[in-house]
């Protein structure tokens, strides 16, 4: 499903080159649950942005479902981000003026899904994260864990095959982290491919595979 081959991403600070990714290689099969762990500044978010088609590499090749990303147009990449990939971020990224169900509905509006189907799919997504009773609440009326549940519901409402989590438990206490990880495990059992970026060893250890990143280089214990 995901195949990175010698992928590099370089930022320039003055006359200095900084390798956020340095000839990174990574293969993830459909249906896997993979965690990517590393310290701050190691290149984790850059890696997720490239895997999630939010950014492009300076060199190397990225194949998604066996198709090189550079073969896609901007419109096709936007469609992939909206339909194939679900994003879950540390900061939730909810719109404060919208209720939980309205936040979850947004991706379907972008897809021009009909109103009746939108309503049914939003209800289904909120039910899957056990938040149906909070559907009409604003983010400010929800706890951090509940806000992250809304964010997960928004990520899965389009029925993506790939879910990317960028430090999704970073702002949560240990009990809430356990609850959120339970949802990720449920999604994995239901067939989703999960890629979880974290700096937390306990969170990373819950995945089927752990990939380490440091100074833009990837390594895997036992490989």
mmCIF file of C-alpha atoms in Angstrom:
data_model
loop_
_atom_site.group_PDB
_atom_site.id
_atom_site.type_symbol
_atom_site.label_atom_id
_atom_site.label_comp_id
_atom_site.label_asym_id
_atom_site.label_seq_id
_atom_site.Cartn_x
_atom_site.Cartn_y
_atom_site.Cartn_z
ATOM 1 C CA UNK A 1 0.000 0.000 0.000
ATOM 2 C CA UNK A 2 2.759 2.447 1.031
ATOM 3 C CA UNK A 3 6.215 2.251 -0.503
ATOM 4 C CA UNK A 4 8.886 4.898 0.118
ATOM 5 C CA UNK A 5 12.130 4.435 -1.795
ATOM 6 C CA UNK A 6 15.149 6.579 -0.875
ATOM 7 C CA UNK A 7 12.908 9.529 -0.041
ATOM 8 C CA UNK A 8 14.598 12.754 1.057
ATOM 9 C CA UNK A 9 13.081 16.050 2.134
ATOM 10 C CA UNK A 10 15.476 18.952 2.538
ATOM 11 C CA UNK A 11 14.906 22.328 4.154
ATOM 12 C CA UNK A 12 17.301 25.229 3.750
ATOM 13 C CA UNK A 13 18.169 27.428 6.698
ATOM 14 C CA UNK A 14 20.351 30.159 5.248
ATOM 15 C CA UNK A 15 23.091 28.334 3.409
ATOM 16 C CA UNK A 16 22.653 25.156 5.462
ATOM 17 C CA UNK A 17 20.795 22.079 4.254
ATOM 18 C CA UNK A 18 18.743 20.254 6.869
ATOM 19 C CA UNK A 19 17.572 16.739 6.006
ATOM 20 C CA UNK A 20 14.123 16.224 7.531
ATOM 21 C CA UNK A 21 14.163 12.868 5.710
ATOM 22 C CA UNK A 22 17.391 11.313 4.488
ATOM 23 C CA UNK A 23 16.979 8.509 1.918
ATOM 24 C CA UNK A 24 14.114 6.987 3.894
ATOM 25 C CA UNK A 25 12.787 3.566 2.906
ATOM 26 C CA UNK A 26 9.512 2.220 4.236
ATOM 27 C CA UNK A 27 7.051 -0.433 3.097
ATOM 28 C CA UNK A 28 3.645 -0.856 4.713
ATOM 29 C CA UNK A 29 1.198 -3.505 3.528
ATOM 30 C CA UNK A 30 -2.543 -2.998 3.445
ATOM 31 C CA UNK A 31 -4.095 -3.812 6.817
ATOM 32 C CA UNK A 32 -0.938 -3.289 8.893
ATOM 33 C CA UNK A 33 -0.745 -1.300 12.140
ATOM 34 C CA UNK A 34 2.620 0.481 12.208
ATOM 35 C CA UNK A 35 3.956 2.985 14.705
ATOM 36 C CA UNK A 36 6.714 5.443 13.857
ATOM 37 C CA UNK A 37 8.575 6.668 16.904
ATOM 38 C CA UNK A 38 11.265 9.280 17.356
ATOM 39 C CA UNK A 39 12.218 12.388 19.332
ATOM 40 C CA UNK A 40 11.144 15.920 18.477
ATOM 41 C CA UNK A 41 12.788 17.140 15.280
ATOM 42 C CA UNK A 42 13.519 13.621 14.046
ATOM 43 C CA UNK A 43 11.403 13.974 10.892
ATOM 44 C CA UNK A 44 8.208 12.253 12.077
ATOM 45 C CA UNK A 45 5.775 14.954 10.950
ATOM 46 C CA UNK A 46 7.574 15.444 7.631
ATOM 47 C CA UNK A 47 7.244 11.718 7.020
ATOM 48 C CA UNK A 48 3.529 11.808 7.804
ATOM 49 C CA UNK A 49 2.992 14.812 5.557
ATOM 50 C CA UNK A 50 4.592 12.972 2.652
ATOM 51 C CA UNK A 51 2.746 9.705 3.317
ATOM 52 C CA UNK A 52 -0.491 11.697 3.627
ATOM 53 C CA UNK A 53 0.129 13.541 0.338
ATOM 54 C CA UNK A 54 0.312 16.895 2.147
ATOM 55 C CA UNK A 55 3.910 17.436 1.039
ATOM 56 C CA UNK A 56 6.216 16.065 -1.643
ATOM 57 C CA UNK A 57 9.741 14.701 -1.445
ATOM 58 C CA UNK A 58 12.766 16.424 -2.960
ATOM 59 C CA UNK A 59 14.117 13.107 -4.187
ATOM 60 C CA UNK A 60 13.233 9.444 -4.133
ATOM 61 C CA UNK A 61 9.915 7.812 -4.935
ATOM 62 C CA UNK A 62 6.638 7.367 -3.080
ATOM 63 C CA UNK A 63 4.173 4.779 -4.383
ATOM 64 C CA UNK A 64 0.662 4.678 -2.953
ATOM 65 C CA UNK A 65 -1.233 1.570 -4.013
ATOM 66 C CA UNK A 66 1.556 0.910 -6.543
ATOM 67 C CA UNK A 67 1.115 4.295 -8.261
ATOM 68 C CA UNK A 68 3.899 6.942 -8.035
ATOM 69 C CA UNK A 69 2.535 10.050 -6.333
ATOM 70 C CA UNK A 70 4.085 12.291 -8.980
ATOM 71 C CA UNK A 71 1.714 10.714 -11.522
ATOM 72 C CA UNK A 72 -1.272 12.283 -9.769
ATOM 73 C CA UNK A 73 -2.565 15.778 -10.537
ATOM 74 C CA UNK A 74 -3.258 18.240 -7.688
ATOM 75 C CA UNK A 75 -6.974 17.542 -8.009
ATOM 76 C CA UNK A 76 -6.370 13.786 -7.820
ATOM 77 C CA UNK A 77 -4.180 14.238 -4.731
ATOM 78 C CA UNK A 78 -6.929 16.291 -3.095
ATOM 79 C CA UNK A 79 -9.385 13.484 -3.850
ATOM 80 C CA UNK A 80 -7.016 10.903 -2.339
ATOM 81 C CA UNK A 81 -6.625 12.981 0.827
ATOM 82 C CA UNK A 82 -10.387 13.349 1.113
ATOM 83 C CA UNK A 83 -11.408 9.775 0.303
ATOM 84 C CA UNK A 84 -8.530 7.357 0.878
ATOM 85 C CA UNK A 85 -6.777 8.881 3.909
ATOM 86 C CA UNK A 86 -8.145 9.820 7.320
ATOM 87 C CA UNK A 87 -6.051 12.229 9.410
ATOM 88 C CA UNK A 88 -6.024 12.457 13.215
ATOM 89 C CA UNK A 89 -3.889 15.211 14.756
ATOM 90 C CA UNK A 90 -2.607 15.939 18.258
ATOM 91 C CA UNK A 91 -4.432 19.283 18.388
ATOM 92 C CA UNK A 92 -7.755 17.792 17.142
ATOM 93 C CA UNK A 93 -8.165 20.575 14.506
ATOM 94 C CA UNK A 94 -11.889 20.924 15.134
ATOM 95 C CA UNK A 95 -13.844 24.017 14.091
ATOM 96 C CA UNK A 96 -14.951 25.655 17.335
ATOM 97 C CA UNK A 97 -18.203 27.117 16.009
ATOM 98 C CA UNK A 98 -19.447 23.749 14.728
ATOM 99 C CA UNK A 99 -20.992 20.958 16.769
ATOM 100 C CA UNK A 100 -19.454 17.509 16.910
ATOM 101 C CA UNK A 101 -21.745 16.184 14.194
ATOM 102 C CA UNK A 102 -21.140 19.246 11.994
ATOM 103 C CA UNK A 103 -17.364 18.778 12.307
ATOM 104 C CA UNK A 104 -17.699 15.122 11.331
ATOM 105 C CA UNK A 105 -19.960 16.021 8.403
ATOM 106 C CA UNK A 106 -17.520 18.440 6.746
ATOM 107 C CA UNK A 107 -15.503 15.912 4.676
ATOM 108 C CA UNK A 108 -18.761 14.518 3.259
ATOM 109 C CA UNK A 109 -19.893 18.000 2.245
ATOM 110 C CA UNK A 110 -16.604 18.387 0.357
ATOM 111 C CA UNK A 111 -17.370 15.056 -1.342
ATOM 112 C CA UNK A 112 -20.855 16.328 -2.230
ATOM 113 C CA UNK A 113 -22.511 13.399 -0.518
ATOM 114 C CA UNK A 114 -26.307 13.784 -0.319
ATOM 115 C CA UNK A 115 -27.872 15.074 2.894
ATOM 116 C CA UNK A 116 -29.628 11.836 3.884
ATOM 117 C CA UNK A 117 -26.487 9.750 3.412
ATOM 118 C CA UNK A 118 -24.399 12.364 5.239
ATOM 119 C CA UNK A 119 -26.704 12.186 8.236
ATOM 120 C CA UNK A 120 -26.565 8.375 8.338
ATOM 121 C CA UNK A 121 -22.775 8.204 7.975
ATOM 122 C CA UNK A 122 -22.164 10.900 10.604
ATOM 123 C CA UNK A 123 -24.385 9.026 13.047
ATOM 124 C CA UNK A 124 -22.522 5.785 12.284
ATOM 125 C CA UNK A 125 -19.092 7.402 12.776
ATOM 126 C CA UNK A 126 -20.079 8.987 16.102
ATOM 127 C CA UNK A 127 -21.532 5.668 17.254
ATOM 128 C CA UNK A 128 -18.237 3.930 16.454
ATOM 129 C CA UNK A 129 -16.386 6.278 18.808
ATOM 130 C CA UNK A 130 -19.152 6.090 21.445
ATOM 131 C CA UNK A 131 -20.049 9.775 21.190
ATOM 132 C CA UNK A 132 -23.604 9.727 19.864
ATOM 133 C CA UNK A 133 -24.955 11.449 22.983
ATOM 134 C CA UNK A 134 -22.584 14.393 22.451
ATOM 135 C CA UNK A 135 -23.370 14.942 18.776
ATOM 136 C CA UNK A 136 -24.869 18.415 19.307
ATOM 137 C CA UNK A 137 -22.123 19.682 21.624
ATOM 138 C CA UNK A 138 -19.501 22.252 20.620
ATOM 139 C CA UNK A 139 -15.804 21.393 21.052
ATOM 140 C CA UNK A 140 -15.615 23.778 24.029
ATOM 141 C CA UNK A 141 -18.233 21.616 25.755
ATOM 142 C CA UNK A 142 -16.209 18.440 25.320
ATOM 143 C CA UNK A 143 -13.192 17.035 27.164
ATOM 144 C CA UNK A 144 -9.892 16.531 25.348
ATOM 145 C CA UNK A 145 -10.607 12.836 24.924
ATOM 146 C CA UNK A 146 -14.076 13.538 23.560
ATOM 147 C CA UNK A 147 -12.658 16.082 21.113
ATOM 148 C CA UNK A 148 -10.193 13.475 19.873
ATOM 149 C CA UNK A 149 -13.083 11.031 19.437
ATOM 150 C CA UNK A 150 -14.819 13.624 17.258
ATOM 151 C CA UNK A 151 -11.589 13.999 15.257
ATOM 152 C CA UNK A 152 -11.415 10.226 14.771
ATOM 153 C CA UNK A 153 -15.074 10.121 13.706
ATOM 154 C CA UNK A 154 -14.322 12.861 11.168
ATOM 155 C CA UNK A 155 -11.346 10.824 9.903
ATOM 156 C CA UNK A 156 -13.372 7.631 9.421
ATOM 157 C CA UNK A 157 -16.642 9.097 8.110
ATOM 158 C CA UNK A 158 -15.307 9.008 4.530
ATOM 159 C CA UNK A 159 -14.505 5.301 5.012
ATOM 160 C CA UNK A 160 -10.784 5.652 4.227
ATOM 161 C CA UNK A 161 -8.497 2.655 3.852
ATOM 162 C CA UNK A 162 -5.548 4.443 5.521
ATOM 163 C CA UNK A 163 -5.641 6.290 8.854
ATOM 164 C CA UNK A 164 -2.697 8.507 9.805
ATOM 165 C CA UNK A 165 -2.340 9.631 13.416
ATOM 166 C CA UNK A 166 0.165 12.384 14.218
ATOM 167 C CA UNK A 167 0.707 12.212 18.005
ATOM 168 C CA UNK A 168 -3.046 11.550 18.497
ATOM 169 C CA UNK A 169 -2.567 10.886 22.235
ATOM 170 C CA UNK A 170 -0.010 13.648 22.832
ATOM 171 C CA UNK A 171 -2.433 15.951 24.672
ATOM 172 C CA UNK A 172 -4.243 13.238 26.624
ATOM 173 C CA UNK A 173 -3.836 11.681 30.067
ATOM 174 C CA UNK A 174 -2.990 7.991 30.449
ATOM 175 C CA UNK A 175 -6.571 6.790 30.938
ATOM 176 C CA UNK A 176 -7.860 8.711 27.913
ATOM 177 C CA UNK A 177 -4.850 7.549 25.875
ATOM 178 C CA UNK A 178 -5.865 3.957 26.626
ATOM 179 C CA UNK A 179 -9.426 4.660 25.447
ATOM 180 C CA UNK A 180 -8.268 6.326 22.213
ATOM 181 C CA UNK A 181 -5.832 3.495 21.488
ATOM 182 C CA UNK A 182 -8.722 1.075 21.973
ATOM 183 C CA UNK A 183 -10.541 2.848 19.146
ATOM 184 C CA UNK A 184 -7.473 2.555 16.885
ATOM 185 C CA UNK A 185 -7.289 -1.170 17.642
ATOM 186 C CA UNK A 186 -10.977 -1.542 16.760
ATOM 187 C CA UNK A 187 -10.410 0.275 13.457
ATOM 188 C CA UNK A 188 -7.450 -1.977 12.721
ATOM 189 C CA UNK A 189 -9.512 -5.112 13.402
ATOM 190 C CA UNK A 190 -12.127 -3.758 10.989
ATOM 191 C CA UNK A 191 -9.533 -3.680 8.208
ATOM 192 C CA UNK A 192 -8.033 -0.192 8.258
ATOM 193 C CA UNK A 193 -4.325 0.363 7.709
ATOM 194 C CA UNK A 194 -3.052 2.429 10.658
ATOM 195 C CA UNK A 195 0.133 4.508 10.736
ATOM 196 C CA UNK A 196 0.667 6.110 14.124
ATOM 197 C CA UNK A 197 3.378 8.692 14.722
ATOM 198 C CA UNK A 198 4.351 9.108 18.366
ATOM 199 C CA UNK A 199 7.165 9.809 20.805
ATOM 200 C CA UNK A 200 5.552 7.597 23.471
ATOM 201 C CA UNK A 201 7.137 4.154 23.788
ATOM 202 C CA UNK A 202 4.043 2.615 25.406
ATOM 203 C CA UNK A 203 1.809 3.849 22.598
ATOM 204 C CA UNK A 204 4.268 2.710 19.923
ATOM 205 C CA UNK A 205 4.520 -0.757 21.467
ATOM 206 C CA UNK A 206 0.816 -1.380 20.808
ATOM 207 C CA UNK A 207 1.362 -1.504 17.043
ATOM 208 C CA UNK A 208 2.240 -4.652 15.122
ATOM 209 C CA UNK A 209 5.478 -3.051 13.890
ATOM 210 C CA UNK A 210 7.655 -0.267 15.278
ATOM 211 C CA UNK A 211 9.745 1.902 12.955
ATOM 212 C CA UNK A 212 12.283 4.260 14.523
ATOM 213 C CA UNK A 213 13.176 7.614 13.029
ATOM 214 C CA UNK A 214 16.158 9.763 13.992
ATOM 215 C CA UNK A 215 17.775 12.585 12.030
ATOM 216 C CA UNK A 216 15.559 11.738 9.066
ATOM 217 C CA UNK A 217 16.670 8.108 8.885
ATOM 218 C CA UNK A 218 14.370 5.124 9.394
ATOM 219 C CA UNK A 219 15.293 1.854 11.061
ATOM 220 C CA UNK A 220 13.370 -1.158 12.286
ATOM 221 C CA UNK A 221 14.416 -3.453 15.115
ATOM 222 C CA UNK A 222 14.868 -7.004 13.888
ATOM 223 C CA UNK A 223 15.081 -6.019 10.220
#
